[in-house]
Structure formats: C-alpha cells, structure tokens
Amino acid sequence: MTVYDRTLARREPAARAAAQFATLRTLLGQALDTAPGWQAHLGALDPATVTSREALARLPVLRKSDLPRLQDERPPFGGLALKAPGALARLFVSPGPILDPEGFGADWWGAARALDALGLEPGDVLHNSFSYHLTPAGAMFESGAHALGCAVIPAGTAGSEAQVDALARYGARAYVGTPDFLKVLLDKATELGRDVSSLRLALVSGAALPASLKRELEGRGLRLAQAYGTADLGIIAFETGAADDGMAVSEEAIVEIVAPGTGDPVPDGEIGELVVTRLNADYPLFRFATGDLSAIHTGTPAGDDTAPRIRGWMGRADQTTKVRGMFVRPEQVATVGKRHPEVGHLRLVVTREGERDVMTLHAEGRDEAVAAALAETLASVTKLRGTARVVAPGSLPRDGKVIADERRYD
C-alpha cells in the first residue's frame, strides 16, 4: 500500500487549489509566529489574505542563492525552519554550502508518487545510485521506495563494478540515479558478462537526458522517466507517461513561472524562472526561486491525472554576466522595465564590437521616441552605457532570456 492518497492526483483543480491554499495559510501563520527568518522576509503579512495565485504572487520571492547568507545570519536554517535541528530526522549539507533538513515521517521528500508513476510495486528491489553522504538525494528516493513497500540497494557513489555485482545478485527491477551513470552500469555489466536483465524501470534525475541517450537506454528494454527536484524542495515534478505530457507537479507544491529577476508571473507556456511554494510542516518554503528555467505545460496529457504540469528543467535563470568589468543582472533589467511601463518585454543583448563590450536593450513597444530615455535609465541602473531599440510587440523570443550574451572571442 502506498502512503499517499492516489485520488489526490485526480481531484478537480478547484478542489486542489482550495486545499493547497488552506494549508498555505496555516503554514504562513505558523511561520510568522515562530520563524524569525520568515518574519523578516514577509513583514506584516496577514495570512488570511493569501487566498489565490494572484495574492501569492504579491509575496516577495526567496532566492536559493540567498540561503548561504541567511543561514550564516541565523544558523542553521536561516530562521526558516519550523523545527529545531534536534527535532528533525536528518541534517544535510549541500553544495553552496546550504544546510538542508529532513523531518520524520514516511515519504517526507515526496518521491513515492514519482516511483509509483514509473511502475514500482511493493516487493520490488530498487538500485539507488544517488549519493548518501551529506546530500539528500539518496535518502530522498530511498524514503519514497520504502513508502511503496520496496527494498533498496543503497549503492550511492560506489564503483561501477561493485554496483553491477549488487544489481545482478539482488535482481533489482528498478534504478534511480543519473542517466549517464545508468549507461555506465549497463556497459560495465556487458563488459563483465553479468546478467542484469531484471532491470526494467529507471527514474533518472540530476543530469540532462539527451534524446540519443534516451533512445539507447529504451532500446535496452528499459521504461524510462525523469524527475525534477532539489535538495531544498524535494521532488517537485515527474513524468507520468509520454515525454510530451510534461511533468506532473507534486501535490505538496504550488509552482509559478516568473520573469527572471522578478517575481512577476509570465503567461502559461512562456519560459521563465521556476518559483515553488512547498507545503511542508517542518520546512515550508514560500515563493522559493530555484534559479532554474521551465514553463507551464499547456497540453492535455493522457489519463485522468489533473495535476498541473511543467516542461521540466530548461536551463538556468541566473543570466548575470560581466560587461566591461561590471556585473549586469536580470534584476537590473527588470528595474528598467518598471521605470518605463510604456514598454513591454525586454531583452538586453551583449555583443562584442571592435574589442569592446556593447549593450543593446531591446524593448517591445510602439513609440520609438522612448529609446533615448530607456538608454538613460539603463546607464543609471547598471552604471554602464548602452543603446536601446524599440521593437514591435511580440517580436522578442519568449525563451526565458532577459540577458542574451552573444559575444564571440574567436
């Protein structure tokens, strides 16, 4: 038996939203009562007013890149956790360094539904090649497998020969880990003449899955699916069927796609930064900006799963670049836009001309006369001179890029 209610994935979207926002208001109230980090970040917020996505979008974003500083100021978790370290199950240190907690309870990270969607069944053996040392990925998927009644081989980062031996001896039916290491294991098994034909399922994450590698792995008889998660948020989304169905969002998460450098949601289907609100009673995160690009999947997936869907990981949203020795950030481009509401979509293009960096701000609008004022504001905000061009509305790409670095040095 699974530890989660499968009917949650099939409920009406309005019922899901009502339940999620009721939980969100409760967690906001607890955070503002007990968590000094949230008190400082959210200010004088009345949780009762957060009743919709529009209201949620008015809350400030919390950037992943700010966690190391916040955790130094208020150790260990930046004043954002609702429980003390001694009341938690595991305490991790992820690259950054960022301290990440895990609380008690079955499937705390939300991995069970992703594994269930893959086809994992009670009594299966899962070979887990994610790290078990200080970072949470290994424990994340192990807890999900245990919640489904499955055994786990905690392979972690052991050598490929030892992992092949364990996989073959235990007859593992499923694999979880990076896609490239799965190929390493299969190639090593062939080299050693070991029978790993029991392996039929693979949930991969943590690295890109090129189409060529996907075809090769599926050609070896594997059913393959991808999951997207982070050490801070757990499993956010995962494939449940065909790749063009997108990734189903966890029932414990509210996702938004915003223009990079801002907290402003973009239209469904447009690429932007993935912002996640995690509804977790130990370590809630409100409007957590992941720094990753994604988009809302606007197609209609097969089956009766009504969960919102995203298109998965589509790159990094942090497009900070150095121009003439100074950093230029997406937030600065957003500031220019706020000072000029008469223009729409913005894109700062950085090129190299005559051994010199050149900035050109492209702005969608109808009045070309505003270009000079845009250039002045750009210089005021970035402390760097550049030019501005007004282009036709709808003509700039909707690919999530606020700053396009097109410099060539060859």
mmCIF file of C-alpha atoms in Angstrom:
data_model
loop_
_atom_site.group_PDB
_atom_site.id
_atom_site.type_symbol
_atom_site.label_atom_id
_atom_site.label_comp_id
_atom_site.label_asym_id
_atom_site.label_seq_id
_atom_site.Cartn_x
_atom_site.Cartn_y
_atom_site.Cartn_z
ATOM 1 C CA MET A 1 0.000 0.000 0.000
ATOM 2 C CA THR A 2 1.214 3.484 -0.807
ATOM 3 C CA VAL A 3 1.419 6.085 1.952
ATOM 4 C CA TYR A 4 -0.225 8.765 -0.148
ATOM 5 C CA ASP A 5 -3.748 9.025 -1.481
ATOM 6 C CA ARG A 6 -3.708 8.340 -5.215
ATOM 7 C CA THR A 7 -7.072 10.048 -5.613
ATOM 8 C CA LEU A 8 -5.402 13.409 -4.886
ATOM 9 C CA ALA A 9 -3.925 13.377 -8.387
ATOM 10 C CA ARG A 10 -7.408 13.013 -9.888
ATOM 11 C CA ARG A 11 -9.310 15.695 -7.983
ATOM 12 C CA GLU A 12 -10.819 18.733 -9.619
ATOM 13 C CA PRO A 13 -8.301 21.596 -9.987
ATOM 14 C CA ALA A 14 -10.525 23.903 -7.931
ATOM 15 C CA ALA A 15 -10.603 21.394 -5.060
ATOM 16 C CA ARG A 16 -6.828 21.037 -5.222
ATOM 17 C CA ALA A 17 -6.317 24.796 -5.141
ATOM 18 C CA ALA A 18 -8.697 25.230 -2.203
ATOM 19 C CA ALA A 19 -6.921 22.544 -0.168
ATOM 20 C CA GLN A 20 -3.459 23.818 -1.033
ATOM 21 C CA PHE A 21 -4.218 27.429 -0.169
ATOM 22 C CA ALA A 22 -5.864 26.417 3.114
ATOM 23 C CA THR A 23 -2.655 24.584 4.034
ATOM 24 C CA LEU A 24 -0.584 27.514 2.809
ATOM 25 C CA ARG A 25 -2.411 29.973 5.069
ATOM 26 C CA THR A 26 -1.897 27.688 8.069
ATOM 27 C CA LEU A 27 1.829 27.380 7.360
ATOM 28 C CA LEU A 28 2.201 31.110 6.789
ATOM 29 C CA GLY A 29 0.593 31.733 10.166
ATOM 30 C CA GLN A 30 2.927 29.296 11.901
ATOM 31 C CA ALA A 31 5.966 30.726 10.136
ATOM 32 C CA LEU A 32 5.086 34.306 11.080
ATOM 33 C CA ASP A 33 4.516 33.241 14.692
ATOM 34 C CA THR A 34 7.663 31.145 15.204
ATOM 35 C CA ALA A 35 10.243 31.608 12.423
ATOM 36 C CA PRO A 36 12.300 34.844 12.615
ATOM 37 C CA GLY A 37 13.618 34.420 9.083
ATOM 38 C CA TRP A 38 10.117 34.403 7.655
ATOM 39 C CA GLN A 39 9.078 37.259 9.926
ATOM 40 C CA ALA A 40 11.887 39.391 8.480
ATOM 41 C CA HIS A 41 11.243 38.294 4.900
ATOM 42 C CA LEU A 42 7.449 38.547 4.782
ATOM 43 C CA GLY A 43 6.907 41.532 7.072
ATOM 44 C CA ALA A 44 3.411 42.497 8.169
ATOM 45 C CA LEU A 45 1.558 39.898 6.149
ATOM 46 C CA ASP A 46 -1.938 38.719 7.047
ATOM 47 C CA PRO A 47 -2.045 35.016 6.042
ATOM 48 C CA ALA A 48 -5.824 35.179 5.714
ATOM 49 C CA THR A 49 -5.409 37.373 2.615
ATOM 50 C CA VAL A 50 -3.460 34.735 0.651
ATOM 51 C CA THR A 51 -6.425 33.069 -0.993
ATOM 52 C CA SER A 52 -5.364 32.867 -4.645
ATOM 53 C CA ARG A 53 -2.429 32.716 -7.002
ATOM 54 C CA GLU A 54 -2.774 36.454 -7.541
ATOM 55 C CA ALA A 55 -2.398 37.043 -3.802
ATOM 56 C CA LEU A 56 0.510 34.603 -3.602
ATOM 57 C CA ALA A 57 2.288 36.472 -6.413
ATOM 58 C CA ARG A 58 2.342 39.598 -4.234
ATOM 59 C CA LEU A 59 4.630 37.891 -1.696
ATOM 60 C CA PRO A 60 8.366 38.513 -2.150
ATOM 61 C CA VAL A 61 10.412 35.706 -3.668
ATOM 62 C CA LEU A 62 13.115 33.987 -1.634
ATOM 63 C CA ARG A 63 16.117 33.165 -3.797
ATOM 64 C CA LYS A 64 18.067 29.955 -3.393
ATOM 65 C CA SER A 65 21.241 31.989 -3.865
ATOM 66 C CA ASP A 66 20.376 33.916 -0.662
ATOM 67 C CA LEU A 67 20.270 30.812 1.564
ATOM 68 C CA PRO A 68 24.012 30.692 2.439
ATOM 69 C CA ARG A 69 23.900 34.291 3.680
ATOM 70 C CA LEU A 70 20.631 33.805 5.573
ATOM 71 C CA GLN A 71 21.930 30.629 7.196
ATOM 72 C CA ASP A 72 25.084 32.433 8.313
ATOM 73 C CA GLU A 73 22.970 35.200 9.837
ATOM 74 C CA ARG A 74 20.525 32.845 11.586
ATOM 75 C CA PRO A 75 22.076 29.386 11.872
ATOM 76 C CA PRO A 76 21.394 26.721 10.982
ATOM 77 C CA PHE A 77 18.436 27.175 8.601
ATOM 78 C CA GLY A 78 18.194 30.940 8.254
ATOM 79 C CA GLY A 79 15.271 31.139 10.678
ATOM 80 C CA LEU A 80 13.069 29.482 8.049
ATOM 81 C CA ALA A 81 12.514 26.038 9.592
ATOM 82 C CA LEU A 82 9.607 25.443 11.962
ATOM 83 C CA LYS A 83 11.512 22.825 13.973
ATOM 84 C CA ALA A 84 14.864 22.828 15.751
ATOM 85 C CA PRO A 85 17.660 20.558 14.431
ATOM 86 C CA GLY A 86 17.182 18.077 17.268
ATOM 87 C CA ALA A 87 13.549 17.540 16.281
ATOM 88 C CA LEU A 88 14.462 16.546 12.713
ATOM 89 C CA ALA A 89 15.454 13.187 11.233
ATOM 90 C CA ARG A 90 18.498 14.026 9.070
ATOM 91 C CA LEU A 91 20.672 17.112 8.639
ATOM 92 C CA PHE A 92 22.363 17.584 5.252
ATOM 93 C CA VAL A 93 24.989 19.896 3.780
ATOM 94 C CA SER A 94 24.506 20.548 0.077
ATOM 95 C CA PRO A 95 26.866 22.449 -2.250
ATOM 96 C CA GLY A 96 26.765 26.181 -1.586
ATOM 97 C CA PRO A 97 27.149 25.299 1.219
ATOM 98 C CA ILE A 98 23.441 25.088 2.069
ATOM 99 C CA LEU A 99 22.074 23.235 5.088
ATOM 100 C CA ASP A 100 19.001 21.136 4.298
ATOM 101 C CA PRO A 101 16.767 19.380 6.858
ATOM 102 C CA GLU A 102 14.714 16.221 6.625
ATOM 103 C CA GLY A 103 11.860 15.665 9.032
ATOM 104 C CA PHE A 104 10.332 12.467 10.383
ATOM 105 C CA GLY A 105 7.525 10.743 8.562
ATOM 106 C CA ALA A 106 7.038 8.485 5.576
ATOM 107 C CA ASP A 107 7.983 9.896 2.165
ATOM 108 C CA TRP A 108 8.978 13.287 3.576
ATOM 109 C CA TRP A 109 10.549 14.278 0.241
ATOM 110 C CA GLY A 110 7.577 13.291 -1.933
ATOM 111 C CA ALA A 111 9.385 10.699 -4.062
ATOM 112 C CA ALA A 112 6.829 7.879 -3.692
ATOM 113 C CA ARG A 113 4.394 9.210 -6.272
ATOM 114 C CA ALA A 114 7.165 9.587 -8.869
ATOM 115 C CA LEU A 115 8.293 5.998 -8.304
ATOM 116 C CA ASP A 116 4.712 4.764 -8.321
ATOM 117 C CA ALA A 117 4.091 6.523 -11.647
ATOM 118 C CA LEU A 118 7.166 4.744 -13.024
ATOM 119 C CA GLY A 119 5.591 1.396 -12.152
ATOM 120 C CA LEU A 120 7.398 0.420 -8.947
ATOM 121 C CA GLU A 121 5.377 -2.117 -6.961
ATOM 122 C CA PRO A 122 5.522 -3.491 -3.389
ATOM 123 C CA GLY A 123 8.226 -6.129 -3.158
ATOM 124 C CA ASP A 124 10.374 -4.650 -5.936
ATOM 125 C CA VAL A 125 14.098 -4.019 -5.432
ATOM 126 C CA LEU A 126 15.343 -0.519 -6.279
ATOM 127 C CA HIS A 127 19.007 0.138 -7.076
ATOM 128 C CA ASN A 128 19.746 3.661 -5.777
ATOM 129 C CA SER A 129 22.879 5.283 -7.238
ATOM 130 C CA PHE A 130 22.360 8.722 -5.734
ATOM 131 C CA SER A 131 24.772 9.867 -3.033
ATOM 132 C CA TYR A 132 24.066 9.062 0.607
ATOM 133 C CA HIS A 133 26.815 11.294 2.013
ATOM 134 C CA LEU A 134 25.759 14.731 3.362
ATOM 135 C CA THR A 135 23.497 15.430 0.358
ATOM 136 C CA PRO A 136 19.864 14.242 0.456
ATOM 137 C CA ALA A 137 19.257 12.657 -2.961
ATOM 138 C CA GLY A 138 19.961 9.083 -1.822
ATOM 139 C CA ALA A 139 17.722 9.376 1.236
ATOM 140 C CA MET A 140 15.087 11.198 -0.808
ATOM 141 C CA PHE A 141 14.437 8.301 -3.168
ATOM 142 C CA GLU A 142 15.023 5.624 -0.542
ATOM 143 C CA SER A 143 12.244 7.026 1.613
ATOM 144 C CA GLY A 144 9.899 7.061 -1.376
ATOM 145 C CA ALA A 145 10.720 3.433 -2.206
ATOM 146 C CA HIS A 146 10.197 2.348 1.406
ATOM 147 C CA ALA A 147 6.824 4.109 1.405
ATOM 148 C CA LEU A 148 5.831 1.870 -1.503
ATOM 149 C CA GLY A 149 6.984 -1.293 0.282
ATOM 150 C CA CYS A 150 10.152 -1.771 -1.774
ATOM 151 C CA ALA A 151 13.669 -2.795 -0.807
ATOM 152 C CA VAL A 152 16.592 -0.510 -1.672
ATOM 153 C CA ILE A 153 20.200 -1.226 -2.614
ATOM 154 C CA PRO A 154 21.985 1.862 -1.187
ATOM 155 C CA ALA A 155 24.665 1.870 -3.879
ATOM 156 C CA GLY A 156 25.420 5.577 -3.620
ATOM 157 C CA THR A 157 28.721 6.500 -5.223
ATOM 158 C CA ALA A 158 30.365 3.062 -5.007
ATOM 159 C CA GLY A 159 32.398 1.918 -8.009
ATOM 160 C CA SER A 160 30.604 0.656 -11.099
ATOM 161 C CA GLU A 161 31.878 -2.928 -10.791
ATOM 162 C CA ALA A 162 30.635 -3.240 -7.203
ATOM 163 C CA GLN A 163 27.283 -1.729 -8.210
ATOM 164 C CA VAL A 164 26.878 -4.161 -11.112
ATOM 165 C CA ASP A 165 27.619 -7.051 -8.757
ATOM 166 C CA ALA A 166 24.944 -5.878 -6.291
ATOM 167 C CA LEU A 167 22.436 -5.202 -9.054
ATOM 168 C CA ALA A 168 22.921 -8.676 -10.552
ATOM 169 C CA ARG A 169 22.912 -10.566 -7.236
ATOM 170 C CA TYR A 170 19.744 -8.922 -5.939
ATOM 171 C CA GLY A 171 17.939 -8.901 -9.281
ATOM 172 C CA ALA A 172 16.933 -5.262 -8.985
ATOM 173 C CA ARG A 173 13.894 -4.340 -11.084
ATOM 174 C CA ALA A 174 14.355 -0.574 -10.927
ATOM 175 C CA TYR A 175 17.134 2.007 -10.971
ATOM 176 C CA VAL A 176 17.242 5.565 -9.704
ATOM 177 C CA GLY A 177 20.173 7.883 -10.374
ATOM 178 C CA THR A 178 21.627 9.969 -13.187
ATOM 179 C CA PRO A 179 21.012 8.774 -16.752
ATOM 180 C CA ASP A 180 24.670 8.795 -17.747
ATOM 181 C CA PHE A 181 25.650 6.560 -14.814
ATOM 182 C CA LEU A 182 22.899 4.124 -15.771
ATOM 183 C CA LYS A 183 24.626 3.716 -19.137
ATOM 184 C CA VAL A 184 27.949 3.230 -17.320
ATOM 185 C CA LEU A 185 26.422 0.385 -15.278
ATOM 186 C CA LEU A 186 24.850 -1.304 -18.285
ATOM 187 C CA ASP A 187 28.089 -1.070 -20.263
ATOM 188 C CA LYS A 188 30.049 -2.426 -17.299
ATOM 189 C CA ALA A 189 27.624 -5.345 -16.950
ATOM 190 C CA THR A 190 28.154 -6.207 -20.615
ATOM 191 C CA GLU A 191 31.916 -5.955 -20.189
ATOM 192 C CA LEU A 192 31.840 -8.253 -17.148
ATOM 193 C CA GLY A 193 29.323 -10.663 -18.647
ATOM 194 C CA ARG A 194 26.872 -10.116 -15.764
ATOM 195 C CA ASP A 195 23.153 -10.678 -16.227
ATOM 196 C CA VAL A 196 21.225 -7.526 -15.263
ATOM 197 C CA SER A 197 18.178 -8.302 -17.384
ATOM 198 C CA SER A 198 15.984 -7.994 -14.262
ATOM 199 C CA LEU A 199 16.343 -4.215 -14.595
ATOM 200 C CA ARG A 200 13.199 -2.925 -16.343
ATOM 201 C CA LEU A 201 12.459 0.515 -14.845
ATOM 202 C CA ALA A 202 14.579 3.654 -14.436
ATOM 203 C CA LEU A 203 13.775 7.002 -12.842
ATOM 204 C CA VAL A 204 16.540 9.442 -13.727
ATOM 205 C CA SER A 205 17.342 12.907 -12.463
ATOM 206 C CA GLY A 206 20.226 15.203 -11.634
ATOM 207 C CA ALA A 207 21.593 15.469 -15.198
ATOM 208 C CA ALA A 208 20.404 16.133 -18.720
ATOM 209 C CA LEU A 209 18.884 13.277 -20.704
ATOM 210 C CA PRO A 210 19.829 13.816 -24.373
ATOM 211 C CA ALA A 211 17.493 12.245 -26.914
ATOM 212 C CA SER A 212 20.280 9.960 -28.140
ATOM 213 C CA LEU A 213 20.911 8.581 -24.640
ATOM 214 C CA LYS A 214 17.175 8.170 -24.023
ATOM 215 C CA ARG A 215 16.830 6.156 -27.228
ATOM 216 C CA GLU A 216 19.795 3.961 -26.303
ATOM 217 C CA LEU A 217 18.514 3.194 -22.795
ATOM 218 C CA GLU A 218 14.994 2.486 -24.006
ATOM 219 C CA GLY A 219 16.487 0.319 -26.728
ATOM 220 C CA ARG A 220 17.893 -1.871 -23.964
ATOM 221 C CA GLY A 221 14.373 -2.659 -22.787
ATOM 222 C CA LEU A 222 14.013 -0.054 -20.049
ATOM 223 C CA ARG A 223 10.987 2.028 -19.233
ATOM 224 C CA LEU A 224 12.483 5.456 -18.561
ATOM 225 C CA ALA A 225 11.062 8.508 -16.772
ATOM 226 C CA GLN A 226 12.524 11.733 -15.486
ATOM 227 C CA ALA A 227 12.012 13.502 -12.160
ATOM 228 C CA TYR A 228 12.892 17.060 -11.187
ATOM 229 C CA GLY A 229 13.723 18.029 -7.624
ATOM 230 C CA THR A 230 16.126 19.956 -5.420
ATOM 231 C CA ALA A 231 17.729 19.416 -2.040
ATOM 232 C CA ASP A 232 15.607 22.240 -0.621
ATOM 233 C CA LEU A 233 12.230 21.278 -2.058
ATOM 234 C CA GLY A 234 12.300 17.529 -2.565
ATOM 235 C CA ILE A 235 10.583 16.114 -5.648
ATOM 236 C CA ILE A 236 8.805 18.918 -7.470
ATOM 237 C CA ALA A 237 7.645 17.209 -10.668
ATOM 238 C CA PHE A 238 7.955 13.952 -12.560
ATOM 239 C CA GLU A 239 6.904 12.222 -15.760
ATOM 240 C CA THR A 240 3.841 10.020 -15.584
ATOM 241 C CA GLY A 241 3.568 8.895 -19.187
ATOM 242 C CA ALA A 242 4.746 10.097 -22.568
ATOM 243 C CA ALA A 243 7.515 12.700 -22.542
ATOM 244 C CA ASP A 244 5.297 15.191 -24.390
ATOM 245 C CA ASP A 245 2.820 15.055 -21.468
ATOM 246 C CA GLY A 246 5.216 17.180 -19.423
ATOM 247 C CA MET A 247 5.911 16.592 -15.731
ATOM 248 C CA ALA A 248 3.165 16.348 -13.103
ATOM 249 C CA VAL A 249 3.685 18.708 -10.175
ATOM 250 C CA SER A 250 3.762 17.309 -6.638
ATOM 251 C CA GLU A 251 0.579 17.710 -4.626
ATOM 252 C CA GLU A 252 2.688 19.396 -1.910
ATOM 253 C CA ALA A 253 3.884 22.165 -4.229
ATOM 254 C CA ILE A 254 2.447 25.268 -5.839
ATOM 255 C CA VAL A 255 4.513 26.268 -8.864
ATOM 256 C CA GLU A 256 4.781 29.599 -10.653
ATOM 257 C CA ILE A 257 6.801 30.643 -13.692
ATOM 258 C CA VAL A 258 8.075 34.213 -13.394
ATOM 259 C CA ALA A 259 10.178 36.572 -15.456
ATOM 260 C CA PRO A 260 13.829 36.055 -14.374
ATOM 261 C CA GLY A 261 14.955 38.705 -11.919
ATOM 262 C CA THR A 262 11.395 39.460 -10.803
ATOM 263 C CA GLY A 263 8.527 37.786 -9.011
ATOM 264 C CA ASP A 264 6.094 38.557 -11.809
ATOM 265 C CA PRO A 265 4.310 35.523 -13.321
ATOM 266 C CA VAL A 266 4.502 35.094 -17.095
ATOM 267 C CA PRO A 267 1.701 33.702 -19.302
ATOM 268 C CA ASP A 268 1.255 29.927 -19.332
ATOM 269 C CA GLY A 269 3.543 28.318 -21.875
ATOM 270 C CA GLU A 270 6.183 31.054 -21.696
ATOM 271 C CA ILE A 271 9.623 30.143 -20.365
ATOM 272 C CA GLY A 272 10.708 31.751 -17.110
ATOM 273 C CA GLU A 273 12.154 31.047 -13.680
ATOM 274 C CA LEU A 274 10.551 28.265 -11.665
ATOM 275 C CA VAL A 275 9.274 29.511 -8.290
ATOM 276 C CA VAL A 276 7.970 26.894 -5.869
ATOM 277 C CA THR A 277 5.928 27.115 -2.683
ATOM 278 C CA ARG A 278 6.468 23.947 -0.670
ATOM 279 C CA LEU A 279 3.699 22.961 1.725
ATOM 280 C CA ASN A 280 5.803 21.198 4.343
ATOM 281 C CA ALA A 281 5.115 21.439 8.079
ATOM 282 C CA ASP A 282 8.805 21.184 9.082
ATOM 283 C CA TYR A 283 10.464 23.387 6.472
ATOM 284 C CA PRO A 284 7.956 25.357 4.403
ATOM 285 C CA LEU A 285 9.322 27.477 1.590
ATOM 286 C CA PHE A 286 7.189 30.296 0.222
ATOM 287 C CA ARG A 287 7.842 31.520 -3.337
ATOM 288 C CA PHE A 288 11.256 29.892 -3.451
ATOM 289 C CA ALA A 289 13.079 30.958 -6.619
ATOM 290 C CA THR A 290 15.022 27.915 -7.780
ATOM 291 C CA GLY A 291 17.206 29.639 -10.367
ATOM 292 C CA ASP A 292 16.011 27.098 -12.962
ATOM 293 C CA LEU A 293 14.072 27.811 -16.139
ATOM 294 C CA SER A 294 10.879 25.964 -17.008
ATOM 295 C CA ALA A 295 7.396 26.613 -18.404
ATOM 296 C CA ILE A 296 3.846 25.564 -17.673
ATOM 297 C CA HIS A 297 2.892 22.655 -19.916
ATOM 298 C CA THR A 298 -0.249 23.733 -21.742
ATOM 299 C CA GLY A 299 -1.110 20.470 -23.498
ATOM 300 C CA THR A 300 -3.659 17.934 -22.317
ATOM 301 C CA PRO A 301 -1.942 14.776 -21.018
ATOM 302 C CA ALA A 302 -3.385 11.326 -21.398
ATOM 303 C CA GLY A 303 -5.112 9.730 -18.407
ATOM 304 C CA ASP A 304 -7.076 11.211 -15.521
ATOM 305 C CA ASP A 305 -4.239 12.926 -13.620
ATOM 306 C CA THR A 306 -5.313 16.563 -13.190
ATOM 307 C CA ALA A 307 -2.142 17.870 -11.554
ATOM 308 C CA PRO A 308 -0.589 20.993 -13.090
ATOM 309 C CA ARG A 309 2.371 20.197 -15.323
ATOM 310 C CA ILE A 310 5.655 21.825 -16.221
ATOM 311 C CA ARG A 311 8.017 21.175 -19.106
ATOM 312 C CA GLY A 312 10.877 20.140 -16.831
ATOM 313 C CA TRP A 313 14.311 21.720 -16.484
ATOM 314 C CA MET A 314 15.080 24.090 -19.368
ATOM 315 C CA GLY A 315 18.300 25.786 -18.225
ATOM 316 C CA ARG A 316 19.432 28.286 -15.636
ATOM 317 C CA ALA A 317 17.599 31.518 -14.941
ATOM 318 C CA ASP A 318 20.602 33.305 -13.431
ATOM 319 C CA GLN A 319 21.888 35.156 -16.503
ATOM 320 C CA THR A 320 24.193 37.509 -14.614
ATOM 321 C CA THR A 321 27.037 38.480 -16.915
ATOM 322 C CA LYS A 322 30.088 40.712 -16.698
ATOM 323 C CA VAL A 323 30.240 43.697 -19.043
ATOM 324 C CA ARG A 324 33.351 45.888 -19.078
ATOM 325 C CA GLY A 325 34.344 44.523 -15.701
ATOM 326 C CA MET A 326 30.968 45.048 -14.015
ATOM 327 C CA PHE A 327 28.185 42.542 -13.358
ATOM 328 C CA VAL A 328 24.829 43.119 -15.027
ATOM 329 C CA ARG A 329 21.883 41.209 -13.552
ATOM 330 C CA PRO A 330 18.344 40.338 -14.691
ATOM 331 C CA GLU A 331 17.012 42.265 -11.694
ATOM 332 C CA GLN A 332 18.532 45.438 -13.137
ATOM 333 C CA VAL A 333 16.795 44.903 -16.476
ATOM 334 C CA ALA A 334 13.543 44.401 -14.550
ATOM 335 C CA THR A 335 14.135 47.721 -12.765
ATOM 336 C CA VAL A 336 14.478 49.481 -16.116
ATOM 337 C CA GLY A 337 11.184 47.968 -17.186
ATOM 338 C CA LYS A 338 9.395 49.100 -14.044
ATOM 339 C CA ARG A 339 10.521 52.674 -14.692
ATOM 340 C CA HIS A 340 9.110 52.534 -18.218
ATOM 341 C CA PRO A 341 5.649 50.950 -18.099
ATOM 342 C CA GLU A 342 5.040 52.207 -21.636
ATOM 343 C CA VAL A 343 7.174 49.339 -22.980
ATOM 344 C CA GLY A 344 6.647 45.604 -22.590
ATOM 345 C CA HIS A 345 9.009 42.646 -22.929
ATOM 346 C CA LEU A 346 12.726 43.490 -22.521
ATOM 347 C CA ARG A 347 15.880 41.713 -23.670
ATOM 348 C CA LEU A 348 19.401 43.021 -23.064
ATOM 349 C CA VAL A 349 21.775 41.797 -25.779
ATOM 350 C CA VAL A 350 25.517 41.899 -25.081
ATOM 351 C CA THR A 351 27.839 41.741 -28.097
ATOM 352 C CA ARG A 352 31.481 42.391 -28.859
ATOM 353 C CA GLU A 353 32.415 45.079 -31.378
ATOM 354 C CA GLY A 354 35.907 46.424 -32.028
ATOM 355 C CA GLU A 355 37.319 44.656 -28.934
ATOM 356 C CA ARG A 356 34.706 46.326 -26.761
ATOM 357 C CA ASP A 357 31.602 45.052 -24.985
ATOM 358 C CA VAL A 358 28.386 46.574 -26.329
ATOM 359 C CA MET A 359 24.949 46.523 -24.635
ATOM 360 C CA THR A 360 21.731 46.977 -26.583
ATOM 361 C CA LEU A 361 18.406 46.945 -24.770
ATOM 362 C CA HIS A 362 15.561 45.690 -26.969
ATOM 363 C CA ALA A 363 12.120 46.778 -25.747
ATOM 364 C CA GLU A 364 8.735 45.893 -27.197
ATOM 365 C CA GLY A 365 6.614 48.980 -27.754
ATOM 366 C CA ARG A 366 5.044 51.321 -30.291
ATOM 367 C CA ASP A 367 6.818 54.612 -29.581
ATOM 368 C CA GLU A 368 10.385 54.653 -30.902
ATOM 369 C CA ALA A 369 10.962 58.005 -29.224
ATOM 370 C CA VAL A 370 11.233 56.283 -25.836
ATOM 371 C CA ALA A 371 14.556 54.647 -26.867
ATOM 372 C CA ALA A 372 16.680 57.547 -25.646
ATOM 373 C CA ALA A 373 15.012 57.536 -22.221
ATOM 374 C CA LEU A 374 15.454 53.772 -21.975
ATOM 375 C CA ALA A 375 19.177 54.125 -22.693
ATOM 376 C CA GLU A 376 19.487 56.779 -19.977
ATOM 377 C CA THR A 377 17.723 54.565 -17.434
ATOM 378 C CA LEU A 378 19.883 51.599 -18.433
ATOM 379 C CA ALA A 379 23.008 53.638 -17.756
ATOM 380 C CA SER A 380 21.629 54.916 -14.457
ATOM 381 C CA VAL A 381 20.746 51.420 -13.199
ATOM 382 C CA THR A 382 23.767 49.452 -14.461
ATOM 383 C CA LYS A 383 26.387 52.260 -14.371
ATOM 384 C CA LEU A 384 27.262 51.242 -17.930
ATOM 385 C CA ARG A 385 26.418 52.978 -21.175
ATOM 386 C CA GLY A 386 24.374 51.198 -23.808
ATOM 387 C CA THR A 387 21.841 51.822 -26.504
ATOM 388 C CA ALA A 388 18.141 50.975 -26.716
ATOM 389 C CA ARG A 389 15.897 49.881 -29.567
ATOM 390 C CA VAL A 390 12.112 49.762 -29.621
ATOM 391 C CA VAL A 391 10.838 46.716 -31.487
ATOM 392 C CA ALA A 392 7.373 45.531 -32.454
ATOM 393 C CA PRO A 393 5.203 43.991 -29.709
ATOM 394 C CA GLY A 394 5.505 40.205 -29.666
ATOM 395 C CA SER A 395 8.727 40.173 -31.714
ATOM 396 C CA LEU A 396 11.183 39.184 -28.948
ATOM 397 C CA PRO A 397 11.677 35.483 -28.148
ATOM 398 C CA ARG A 398 9.821 34.056 -25.150
ATOM 399 C CA ASP A 399 12.705 31.765 -24.192
ATOM 400 C CA GLY A 400 13.281 32.978 -20.637
ATOM 401 C CA LYS A 401 16.339 35.057 -21.547
ATOM 402 C CA VAL A 402 16.450 38.530 -20.069
ATOM 403 C CA ILE A 403 20.151 38.934 -20.824
ATOM 404 C CA ALA A 404 21.457 37.345 -24.024
ATOM 405 C CA ASP A 405 25.255 37.174 -24.061
ATOM 406 C CA GLU A 406 26.140 36.898 -27.762
ATOM 407 C CA ARG A 407 29.819 37.821 -27.502
ATOM 408 C CA ARG A 408 32.312 35.853 -29.574
ATOM 409 C CA TYR A 409 36.034 35.861 -28.895
ATOM 410 C CA ASP A 410 37.377 33.840 -31.849
#
